[in-house]
Short mmCIF file of C-alpha atoms in Angstrom, two decimals:
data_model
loop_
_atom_site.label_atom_id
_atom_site.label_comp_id
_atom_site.label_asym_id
_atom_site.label_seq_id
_atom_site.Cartn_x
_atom_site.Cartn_y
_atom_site.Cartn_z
CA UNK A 1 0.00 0.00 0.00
CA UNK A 2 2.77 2.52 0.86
CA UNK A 3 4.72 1.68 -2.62
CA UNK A 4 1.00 2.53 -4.22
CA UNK A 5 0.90 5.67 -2.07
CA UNK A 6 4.35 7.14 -3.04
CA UNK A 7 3.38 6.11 -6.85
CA UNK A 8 0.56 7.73 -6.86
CA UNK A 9 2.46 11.50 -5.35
CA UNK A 10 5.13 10.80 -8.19
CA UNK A 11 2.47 10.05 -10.98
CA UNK A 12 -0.52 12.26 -10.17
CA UNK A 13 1.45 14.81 -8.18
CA UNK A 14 -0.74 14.59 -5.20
CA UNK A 15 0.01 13.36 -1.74
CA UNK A 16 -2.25 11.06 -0.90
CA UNK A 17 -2.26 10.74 2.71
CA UNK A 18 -2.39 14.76 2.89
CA UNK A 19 -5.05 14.86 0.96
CA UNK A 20 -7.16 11.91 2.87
CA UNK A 21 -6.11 14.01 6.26
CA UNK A 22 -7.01 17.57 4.77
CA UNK A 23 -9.84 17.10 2.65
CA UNK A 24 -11.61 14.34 3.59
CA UNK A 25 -14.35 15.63 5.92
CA UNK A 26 -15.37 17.55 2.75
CA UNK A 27 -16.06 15.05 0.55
CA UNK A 28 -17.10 12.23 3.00
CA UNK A 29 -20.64 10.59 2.36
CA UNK A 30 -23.56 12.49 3.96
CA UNK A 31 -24.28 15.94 5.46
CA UNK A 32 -24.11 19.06 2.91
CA UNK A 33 -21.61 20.31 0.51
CA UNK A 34 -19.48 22.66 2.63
CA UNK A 35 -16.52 24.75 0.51
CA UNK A 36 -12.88 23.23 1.50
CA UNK A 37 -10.32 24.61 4.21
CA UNK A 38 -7.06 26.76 2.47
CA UNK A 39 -5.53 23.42 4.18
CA UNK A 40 -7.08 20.97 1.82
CA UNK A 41 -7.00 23.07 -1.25
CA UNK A 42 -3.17 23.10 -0.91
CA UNK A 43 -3.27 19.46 -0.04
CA UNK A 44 -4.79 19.59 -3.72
CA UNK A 45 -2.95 21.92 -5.39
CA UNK A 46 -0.98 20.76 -8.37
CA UNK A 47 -3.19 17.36 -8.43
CA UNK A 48 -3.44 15.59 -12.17
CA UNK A 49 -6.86 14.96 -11.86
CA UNK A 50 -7.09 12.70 -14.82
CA UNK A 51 -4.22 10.56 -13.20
CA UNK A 52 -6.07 10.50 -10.33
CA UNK A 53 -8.98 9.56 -11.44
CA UNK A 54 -7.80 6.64 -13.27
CA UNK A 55 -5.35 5.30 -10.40
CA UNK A 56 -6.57 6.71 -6.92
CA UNK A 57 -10.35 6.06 -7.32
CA UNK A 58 -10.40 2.63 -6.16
CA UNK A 59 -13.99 0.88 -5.44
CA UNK A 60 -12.88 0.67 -1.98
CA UNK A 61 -12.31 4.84 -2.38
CA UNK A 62 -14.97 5.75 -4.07
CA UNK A 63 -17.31 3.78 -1.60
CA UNK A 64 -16.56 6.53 1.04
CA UNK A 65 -16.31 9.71 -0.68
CA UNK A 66 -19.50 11.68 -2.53
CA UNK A 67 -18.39 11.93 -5.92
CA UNK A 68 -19.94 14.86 -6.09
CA UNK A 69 -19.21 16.45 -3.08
CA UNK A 70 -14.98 15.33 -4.35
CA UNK A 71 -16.09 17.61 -7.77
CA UNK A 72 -17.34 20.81 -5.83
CA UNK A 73 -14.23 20.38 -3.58
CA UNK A 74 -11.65 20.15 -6.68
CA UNK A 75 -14.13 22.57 -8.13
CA UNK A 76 -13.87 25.10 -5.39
CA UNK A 77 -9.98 24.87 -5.42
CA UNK A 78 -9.51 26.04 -8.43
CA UNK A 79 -8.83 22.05 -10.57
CA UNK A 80 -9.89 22.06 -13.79
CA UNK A 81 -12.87 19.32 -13.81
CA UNK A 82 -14.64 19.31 -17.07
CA UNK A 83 -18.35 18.27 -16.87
CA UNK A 84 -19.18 14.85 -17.85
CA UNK A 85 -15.51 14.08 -16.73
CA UNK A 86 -14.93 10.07 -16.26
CA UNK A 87 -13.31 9.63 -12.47
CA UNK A 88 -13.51 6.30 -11.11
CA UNK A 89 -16.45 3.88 -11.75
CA UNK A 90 -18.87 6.50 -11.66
#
């Protein structure tokens, strides 16, 4: 898991565990959309959000996070997310 973690930062330019410990109570399942701490937008700044899409979102992932709660969030901190945009399963 830690060799898929450091992957991931080198690949998709994101620090994974950052962004799980920064941003996660804004995209978790239930309750409203709420816009994203200065913390967790920096814990998403530079982010390749097709690469993460495609390598991050696993089932297990995507099975705690609002997909569209993760969109306003990426949204709100200034990634480019085009709509209709393919990121995980969903």
């Amino acid at each position: 898991m830690a060799t898929l973690l450091v992957a991931a930062k080198a690949e998709c330019g994101v620090d994974v565990g950052n962004v799980v410990s920064s941003c996660g109570q804004f995209v978790s399942k239930g309750g409203p959309k709420t816009p994203p701490s200065p913390q967790c937008c920096k814990a998403l700044n530079g982010a390749d959000v097709p690469c993460a899409c495609k390598n991050l979102l696993t089932p297990s992932i995507q099975g705690l996070i609002d997909m569209n709660k993760a969109v306003f969030v990426g949204r709100s901190c200034g990634l480019s997310i085009p709509a209709g945009m393919k990121c995980g399963s969903k």
